[in-house]
Amino acid sequence: MTPNRFYIEDASKFDGKVVTVRGWVYQKRSSGKIKFLIMRDGTGIMQGVLFAGESPAEAFDLFEKLTQESSVEVTGIIRAAPRQPGGYEMGIQSLRLVNLAEPYPITPKEHGVEFLMEHRHLWLRSQKQWAAIRVRHEIIRSIHEFFDNRGFIRFDAPILTPSACEGTSTLFGTNYFDEKAFLTQSGQLYGEVGAMAFGKVYVFGPTFRAEKSKTRKHLTEFWMVEPEVAYADLEDNMALGEAFIEHIVQSVLSRRAPELKILERDLTKLEAIRGPFPRISYDEALKVLEKRGLALPWGEDFGAPHETALGEEFGKPVFVHHMPSEIKAFYFKQSDMVGGPAVSGTGKYALGCDLIAPDGYGEIIGGGQREENTDVLKRRIAEHNLSEADYNWYLDLRRFGSVPHSGFGLGVERTVAWMTGVEHVRETIPFPRMMNTLRP
Amino acid sequence: MTPNRFYIEDASKFDGKVVTVRGWVYQKRSSGKIKFLIMRDGTGIMQGVLFAGESPAEAFDLFEKLTQESSVEVTGIIRAAPRQPGGYEMGIQSLRLVNLAEPYPITPKEHGVEFLMEHRHLWLRSQKQWAAIRVRHEIIRSIHEFFDNRGFIRFDAPILTPSACEGTSTLFGTNYFDEKAFLTQSGQLYGEVGAMAFGKVYVFGPTFRAEKSKTRKHLTEFWMVEPEVAYADLEDNMALGEAFIEHIVQSVLSRRAPELKILERDLTKLEAIRGPFPRISYDEALKVLEKRGLALPWGEDFGAPHETALGEEFGKPVFVHHMPSEIKAFYFKQSDMVGGPAVSGTGKYALGCDLIAPDGYGEIIGGGQREENTDVLKRRIAEHNLSEADYNWYLDLRRFGSVPHSGFGLGVERTVAWMTGVEHVRETIPFPRMMNTLRP
């Protein structure tokens, strides 16, 4: 690619210069002697202007023929246009057709979601979809940046696994030569291997759940980042999660403001996401919920209404820690009391910490401190009806130099939904996979 | 995690300061009145020194009990030690046992590969394995950096796909609710969607091949990065690939030199990887091979010996372009002659470009220019016995604003193997998946 190639997002660097946009027709309109060609090149949208009497006649003729999404090369002079998105427009000097598009199925009129999802490969060219994926890019970029700058090592967990992290009912299976393999639901257990070998690591990759749910928060294939740190306790874990979320929010705000504007996101809500985040125990959370008319018996997990209420109560992300042990996975370290000493395996509370996003976006971080005692872990594996043989390698992490360690998982798509304000996670990933959606 | 926490890799910033290493016993040895504790904390290895008469007696007693991989917190003063790896050591002031390790299975003696692979979760703590994964991290970091800095948008292709990119014999399948899904072999076709919506994108993620091969270059699960650019031809594609490889090599050399030293990598070979890379046609490559006693009939694909010979001939990566159409996939644009105009669908040559690494590491980049004509693409789909209905969405990219476009794929594990010099790709990923390896 020519190094000096022009892209619309760099227009401000080319003020007064003649450049060529290589892109597509987004819209066109006429106003008397003036024709407006709204062009997109994938990095942004810019208006090109044709003036009768000034611009070449061939360009006028071609303008009339152009259909939505036709590919064109448009040459002209870049000039400031403060009222235009991006602040610049082009005075068109010449116009070349690359390919005339057939009648484009996605027109400015309203379309049903089913239709748009079937045309996802084209829908992504529409402004809001485009903006959401650009925000997703920034979120993923800032995730890597956060951990890379702190000396974490990226540690890719396997996708094909022999056993299940949390039960087998929601697993996708496959024949792996002569045995059965499952698609990973979480890289955490492998991340713990990494923490013991590299001190601090993060797993980043796709995870899978074969859940028959059709909510706006569920995909069958979704991306997670899962940091894991040796010699780190529950408090360390919440401090890391807080700094992490602040970094993501600030990165999106500083680098993707134009996209957030397209998405009509209320920026004041994102600007309010600053630490310290409130940290409350599960017991305290129950009191808040009761006060808000959502009393919950001790020992039950939160549902969507409870998470929404907790988000409303604090107006920013809130950590809920020390959940009832029985609703948490086998690998959590436990305690007999909130704030008390960790008591391996005999505790009422799990040393977990979930971060609940405001505005009803639900749990975006789930994590906690892991059990480091071999015998306790063996007992917990048995209590959860898991096979000790399957977890023998995991137990080795305790047999050979066990240390306190903690970590968490952040769901990328939920975070994108929260940052962009989109209603449904299907718009947070290029090709969402859901119960009824495997195509395109 | 405490912000001021000490890690061994930062030792040079703490010269003369008292710090605590939180880590594991890597080795220990005695020399008269001096005891040496070789500690690792995941970020590096450092020697701690105990002096009889100076260091506390309890520390001496504990030192005797410590087993390999026991977890310890070691406090002491950091001081320059030019002959030590990293250039620093610690004068131990106190020693605290966190957990006494059971007899560690991986000792300094030789172990068979099968045994080490079964203990992969522990083997990763060994110096060479540790170093290779740290180089892998830097390669992945520099991949993201390269594209992010050039305005590419990360575009996650789906892992679960309804149809196959290149044949179905080597696919892992799964039941997806009421239908059949396959694990992706390449995100390229989806990447082309991204190029049309975002101008320039890169797919980064795991890909899968159920191949029954047991070579040192094959994994069933491996990571790929696949950039795709709209308005880019074969030349642009090679220029991008060349800049990309140069960036990766320079990043690894400048940031992971200590790891390359552990791996005993010949740095002069990596330092020689500077553009421009030779670019030869398939026809020219045949002549080179014939000269080297490896004559190949026109139309046949290269095998490992041919790739090795081409690497030897040039001593740096070499692009081979304009391959015979019949050995390339349906989506390649074609040409009747090398250097001649692209001739859609009637050409003898495919506008492909593969980059072959030196030293026998084989093809690390495969890519080319895509066919942009709807009718030609339909015919090619039929010729390859693929179902047009499955590719209807892909054809839409040509119906609605088709443009010349190109891209390539780079295999992460092969690149890690090349950079680190390890013999087998199983050491380039934390948990390799191979025909007989699904655990741990």
Coordinates of N, CA, C and O in Angstrom, one line a residue, chain A residues 106-211:
Chain A
I106 N -29.7 -2.6 2.0 CA -29.9 -1.8 3.2 C -30.0 -0.3 2.8 O -29.0 0.3 2.5
T107 N -31.2 0.2 2.8 CA -31.4 1.6 2.4 C -31.7 2.4 3.7 O -31.7 1.9 4.8
P108 N -31.7 3.8 3.5 CA -31.9 4.6 4.7 C -33.2 4.3 5.4 O -33.4 4.7 6.6
K109 N -34.2 3.6 4.8 CA -35.4 3.3 5.5 C -35.2 2.2 6.6 O -34.1 1.6 6.7
E110 N -36.2 2.0 7.4 CA -36.1 1.1 8.6 C -36.1 -0.4 8.0 O -36.8 -0.7 7.1
H111 N -35.2 -1.2 8.7 CA -35.3 -2.7 8.4 C -35.4 -3.4 9.7 O -35.0 -3.0 10.7
G112 N -36.0 -4.6 9.6 CA -36.1 -5.4 10.8 C -34.8 -6.0 11.2 O -33.9 -6.2 10.3
V113 N -34.6 -6.4 12.4 CA -33.4 -6.9 12.9 C -33.0 -8.2 12.2 O -31.8 -8.4 11.9
E114 N -34.0 -9.0 12.0 CA -33.7 -10.3 11.4 C -33.1 -10.1 10.0 O -32.1 -10.7 9.6
F115 N -33.7 -9.2 9.2 CA -33.1 -8.9 7.9 C -31.7 -8.3 8.0 O -30.8 -8.7 7.3
L116 N -31.5 -7.4 9.0 CA -30.2 -6.8 9.1 C -29.1 -7.9 9.5 O -28.0 -7.9 9.1
M117 N -29.6 -8.8 10.4 CA -28.6 -9.8 10.9 C -28.3 -10.8 9.7 O -27.1 -11.2 9.6
E118 N -29.2 -11.1 8.8 CA -28.9 -11.9 7.7 C -27.9 -11.2 6.7 O -27.2 -11.8 6.0
H119 N -28.0 -9.9 6.8 CA -27.1 -9.1 5.9 C -26.0 -8.4 6.8 O -25.5 -7.4 6.5
R120 N -25.5 -9.2 7.8 CA -24.5 -8.6 8.7 C -23.3 -8.2 8.0 O -22.6 -7.2 8.3
H121 N -22.9 -8.9 6.9 CA -21.7 -8.6 6.2 C -21.8 -7.3 5.4 O -20.8 -6.7 5.1
L122 N -23.0 -6.8 5.3 CA -23.2 -5.5 4.7 C -23.6 -4.4 5.7 O -23.2 -3.3 5.7
W123 N -24.4 -4.9 6.7 CA -24.9 -4.0 7.8 C -23.7 -3.3 8.5 O -23.8 -2.2 8.9
L124 N -22.5 -4.0 8.5 CA -21.4 -3.5 9.2 C -20.9 -2.2 8.6 O -20.1 -1.4 9.2
R125 N -21.3 -1.9 7.3 CA -20.9 -0.6 6.7 C -21.8 0.6 7.2 O -21.4 1.7 6.9
S126 N -22.9 0.3 7.8 CA -23.8 1.4 8.3 C -23.1 2.0 9.5 O -22.4 1.4 10.3
Q127 N -23.4 3.3 9.6 CA -22.7 4.2 10.6 C -22.6 3.6 12.0 O -21.5 3.6 12.6
K128 N -23.7 3.2 12.6 CA -23.7 2.8 14.0 C -23.0 1.5 14.2 O -22.3 1.3 15.2
Q129 N -23.2 0.6 13.3 CA -22.5 -0.7 13.4 C -21.0 -0.5 13.3 O -20.2 -1.1 14.0
W130 N -20.6 0.3 12.3 CA -19.2 0.7 12.1 C -18.6 1.3 13.3 O -17.5 0.9 13.8
A131 N -19.4 2.2 13.9 CA -18.8 2.9 15.1 C -18.7 1.9 16.3 O -17.7 2.0 17.0
A132 N -19.6 1.0 16.4 CA -19.5 0.1 17.5 C -18.3 -0.8 17.4 O -17.6 -1.1 18.4
I133 N -18.0 -1.3 16.2 CA -16.9 -2.2 16.0 C -15.5 -1.4 16.2 O -14.5 -1.9 16.6
R134 N -15.6 -0.1 15.8 CA -14.4 0.7 16.1 C -14.1 0.9 17.6 O -13.0 1.0 18.0
V135 N -15.2 1.1 18.3 CA -15.1 1.1 19.8 C -14.6 -0.2 20.3 O -13.7 -0.2 21.2
R136 N -15.1 -1.3 19.8 CA -14.6 -2.6 20.2 C -13.1 -2.7 20.0 O -12.4 -3.2 20.8
H137 N -12.7 -2.3 18.8 CA -11.2 -2.3 18.5 C -10.4 -1.5 19.6 O -9.4 -2.0 20.1
E138 N -10.9 -0.4 20.0 CA -10.2 0.4 21.0 C -10.2 -0.3 22.3 O -9.2 -0.2 23.1
I139 N -11.3 -0.9 22.7 CA -11.4 -1.6 23.9 C -10.3 -2.8 23.9 O -9.6 -2.9 24.9
I140 N -10.3 -3.5 22.9 CA -9.3 -4.6 22.8 C -7.9 -4.1 22.8 O -7.0 -4.6 23.5
R141 N -7.7 -3.0 22.1 CA -6.3 -2.4 22.1 C -5.9 -1.9 23.5 O -4.8 -2.2 23.9
S142 N -6.9 -1.3 24.2 CA -6.5 -0.8 25.5 C -6.3 -1.9 26.5 O -5.6 -1.8 27.5
I143 N -7.0 -3.0 26.3 CA -6.8 -4.2 27.2 C -5.4 -4.7 27.1 O -4.7 -4.9 28.1
H144 N -4.9 -4.9 25.8 CA -3.6 -5.3 25.6 C -2.6 -4.3 26.2 O -1.6 -4.6 26.9
E145 N -2.8 -3.0 25.9 CA -1.9 -2.0 26.4 C -1.8 -2.0 27.9 O -0.7 -1.9 28.5
F146 N -2.9 -2.1 28.6 CA -2.9 -2.1 30.1 C -2.0 -3.2 30.6 O -1.2 -2.9 31.4
F147 N -2.2 -4.4 30.1 CA -1.4 -5.5 30.7 C 0.0 -5.5 30.2 O 0.9 -5.8 30.9
D148 N 0.2 -5.2 28.9 CA 1.6 -5.1 28.4 C 2.4 -4.1 29.1 O 3.6 -4.4 29.4
N149 N 1.8 -3.0 29.4 CA 2.6 -1.9 30.1 C 2.9 -2.3 31.6 O 3.7 -1.6 32.2
R150 N 2.2 -3.3 32.1 CA 2.4 -3.7 33.5 C 3.2 -5.0 33.6 O 3.2 -5.6 34.7
G151 N 3.8 -5.4 32.5 CA 4.7 -6.5 32.6 C 4.0 -7.9 32.6 O 4.6 -8.9 32.9
F152 N 2.7 -7.9 32.3 CA 2.0 -9.2 32.2 C 2.4 -9.8 30.9 O 2.7 -9.2 29.9
I153 N 2.4 -11.2 30.9 CA 2.7 -11.9 29.7 C 1.4 -12.5 29.1 O 0.6 -13.0 29.9
R154 N 1.1 -12.3 27.9 CA 0.0 -12.9 27.2 C 0.2 -14.4 27.2 O 1.2 -14.9 26.7
F155 N -0.8 -15.1 27.6 CA -0.7 -16.6 27.9 C -2.0 -17.2 27.2 O -3.0 -17.3 27.8
D156 N -1.8 -17.7 26.0 CA -2.9 -18.3 25.3 C -3.3 -19.6 25.9 O -2.6 -20.6 25.8
A157 N -4.5 -19.7 26.4 CA -5.1 -21.0 26.9 C -5.6 -21.8 25.7 O -6.0 -21.2 24.7
P158 N -5.7 -23.1 25.8 CA -6.2 -23.9 24.7 C -7.7 -23.7 24.5 O -8.4 -23.5 25.4
I159 N -8.1 -23.7 23.2 CA -9.6 -23.7 23.0 C -10.1 -25.1 23.1 O -11.2 -25.3 23.6
L160 N -9.4 -26.1 22.6 CA -9.9 -27.5 22.7 C -9.4 -28.0 24.0 O -8.2 -28.1 24.2
T161 N -10.3 -28.4 24.8 CA -9.9 -28.9 26.2 C -10.6 -30.3 26.4 O -11.6 -30.6 25.9
P162 N -9.9 -31.1 27.3 CA -10.4 -32.4 27.6 C -11.5 -32.4 28.6 O -12.3 -33.3 28.6
S163 N -11.6 -31.4 29.5 CA -12.6 -31.4 30.5 C -13.2 -30.0 30.7 O -12.8 -29.0 30.1
A164 N -14.3 -29.9 31.5 CA -15.0 -28.7 31.6 C -14.6 -28.0 32.9 O -14.3 -28.5 33.9
C165 N -14.7 -26.7 32.8 CA -14.4 -25.8 33.9 C -15.5 -25.8 34.9 O -15.4 -25.9 36.1
E166 N -16.7 -25.6 34.4 CA -17.9 -25.5 35.3 C -19.1 -26.3 34.7 O -19.9 -25.7 34.0
G167 N -19.1 -27.6 34.9 CA -20.2 -28.4 34.4 C -20.1 -28.7 32.9 O -19.3 -28.0 32.2
T168 N -20.9 -29.6 32.4 CA -20.8 -30.0 31.0 C -22.0 -29.8 30.2 O -22.0 -30.0 29.0
S169 N -23.1 -29.3 30.8 CA -24.3 -29.2 30.1 C -24.3 -28.1 29.0 O -25.1 -28.1 28.1
T170 N -23.5 -27.1 29.2 CA -23.5 -26.0 28.2 C -22.2 -26.0 27.3 O -21.7 -25.0 26.9
L171 N -21.7 -27.2 27.0 CA -20.5 -27.3 26.3 C -20.7 -27.7 24.8 O -21.6 -28.5 24.5
F172 N -19.9 -27.1 23.9 CA -19.9 -27.6 22.6 C -18.8 -28.7 22.5 O -17.6 -28.4 22.9
G173 N -19.1 -29.8 22.0 CA -18.1 -30.9 21.9 C -17.7 -31.2 20.5 O -18.4 -30.8 19.6
T174 N -16.6 -31.9 20.4 CA -16.1 -32.3 19.0 C -15.4 -33.6 19.1 O -14.8 -33.9 20.2
N175 N -15.3 -34.3 18.1 CA -14.5 -35.5 18.0 C -13.1 -35.1 17.8 O -12.8 -34.5 16.8
Y176 N -12.2 -35.5 18.7 CA -10.8 -35.1 18.6 C -10.0 -36.4 18.3 O -9.6 -37.1 19.3
F177 N -9.9 -36.7 17.1 CA -9.3 -38.0 16.7 C -10.0 -39.1 17.4 O -11.2 -39.3 17.2
D178 N -9.5 -39.8 18.4 CA -10.2 -40.9 19.0 C -10.8 -40.6 20.3 O -11.3 -41.5 21.1
E179 N -10.9 -39.3 20.7 CA -11.6 -39.0 22.0 C -12.5 -37.7 21.8 O -12.6 -37.2 20.7
K180 N -13.0 -37.3 22.9 CA -14.0 -36.2 22.9 C -13.3 -35.0 23.5 O -12.5 -35.0 24.5
A181 N -13.4 -33.9 22.8 CA -12.9 -32.6 23.3 C -14.0 -31.6 23.4 O -15.1 -31.8 22.7
F182 N -13.8 -30.6 24.2 CA -14.8 -29.5 24.3 C -14.2 -28.1 24.1 O -13.1 -27.9 24.3
L183 N -15.1 -27.2 23.6 CA -14.6 -25.9 23.4 C -14.6 -25.2 24.8 O -15.5 -25.3 25.6
T184 N -13.5 -24.5 25.0 CA -13.3 -23.8 26.3 C -14.4 -22.9 26.7 O -15.0 -22.2 25.9
Q185 N -14.7 -22.9 28.0 CA -15.6 -21.9 28.6 C -14.9 -20.8 29.3 O -15.4 -19.8 29.7
S186 N -13.6 -21.1 29.6 CA -12.8 -20.1 30.3 C -11.4 -20.6 30.3 O -11.1 -21.8 30.4
G187 N -10.4 -19.7 30.2 CA -9.0 -20.0 30.2 C -8.4 -20.0 31.6 O -7.2 -20.1 31.8
Q188 N -9.3 -19.7 32.6 CA -8.7 -19.4 33.9 C -7.8 -20.4 34.5 O -6.7 -20.1 35.0
L189 N -8.2 -21.7 34.5 CA -7.4 -22.7 35.1 C -6.0 -22.8 34.5 O -5.0 -23.0 35.1
Y190 N -6.0 -22.6 33.2 CA -4.7 -22.5 32.5 C -3.9 -21.2 32.8 O -2.7 -21.2 32.9
G191 N -4.7 -20.2 33.0 CA -4.1 -18.9 33.4 C -3.3 -19.1 34.7 O -2.3 -18.4 34.9
E192 N -3.9 -19.9 35.6 CA -3.2 -20.2 36.9 C -1.8 -20.8 36.7 O -0.9 -20.5 37.4
V193 N -1.8 -21.7 35.7 CA -0.5 -22.3 35.3 C 0.5 -21.2 34.9 O 1.7 -21.1 35.4
G194 N 0.0 -20.2 34.1 CA 0.8 -19.1 33.7 C 1.3 -18.2 34.8 O 2.4 -17.8 34.8
A195 N 0.4 -18.0 35.8 CA 0.8 -17.1 36.9 C 2.0 -17.7 37.7 O 2.8 -17.0 38.1
M196 N 2.0 -19.0 37.8 CA 3.0 -19.7 38.5 C 4.4 -19.7 37.7 O 5.4 -19.8 38.3
A197 N 4.2 -19.6 36.4 CA 5.4 -19.7 35.6 C 6.0 -18.3 35.2 O 7.1 -18.1 35.1
F198 N 5.0 -17.3 35.1 CA 5.4 -16.0 34.6 C 5.0 -14.9 35.6 O 5.2 -13.7 35.3
G199 N 4.5 -15.2 36.8 CA 4.2 -14.2 37.8 C 2.9 -13.5 37.6 O 2.0 -13.5 38.4
K200 N 2.7 -13.0 36.4 CA 1.4 -12.3 36.0 C 1.2 -12.5 34.5 O 2.0 -12.1 33.7
V201 N 0.0 -13.0 34.2 CA -0.3 -13.3 32.8 C -1.8 -12.8 32.5 O -2.5 -12.5 33.4
Y202 N -2.1 -12.8 31.2 CA -3.5 -12.6 30.8 C -3.8 -13.6 29.7 O -3.0 -13.7 28.8
V203 N -4.9 -14.2 29.8 CA -5.4 -15.0 28.7 C -6.4 -14.1 27.9 O -7.2 -13.4 28.5
F204 N -6.3 -14.2 26.6 CA -7.2 -13.4 25.8 C -7.7 -14.3 24.6 O -6.8 -14.7 23.8
G205 N -9.0 -14.5 24.5 CA -9.4 -15.4 23.4 C -10.9 -15.6 23.5 O -11.6 -15.2 24.4
P206 N -11.4 -16.4 22.5 CA -12.8 -16.7 22.4 C -13.2 -17.8 23.4 O -12.3 -18.7 23.7
T207 N -14.3 -17.7 24.0 CA -14.9 -18.7 24.9 C -16.3 -19.1 24.4 O -16.9 -18.3 23.6
F208 N -16.8 -20.2 24.8 CA -18.1 -20.7 24.2 C -19.0 -21.2 25.3 O -18.6 -21.9 26.3
R209 N -20.3 -20.9 25.1 CA -21.3 -21.5 25.9 C -22.5 -21.9 25.1 O -23.1 -21.1 24.4
A210 N -22.9 -23.2 25.1 CA -24.0 -23.7 24.3 C -25.3 -23.5 25.1 O -26.1 -24.4 25.3
E211 N -25.5 -22.2 25.5 CA -26.7 -21.9 26.3 C -27.9 -21.7 25.4 O -27.8 -20.9 24.4

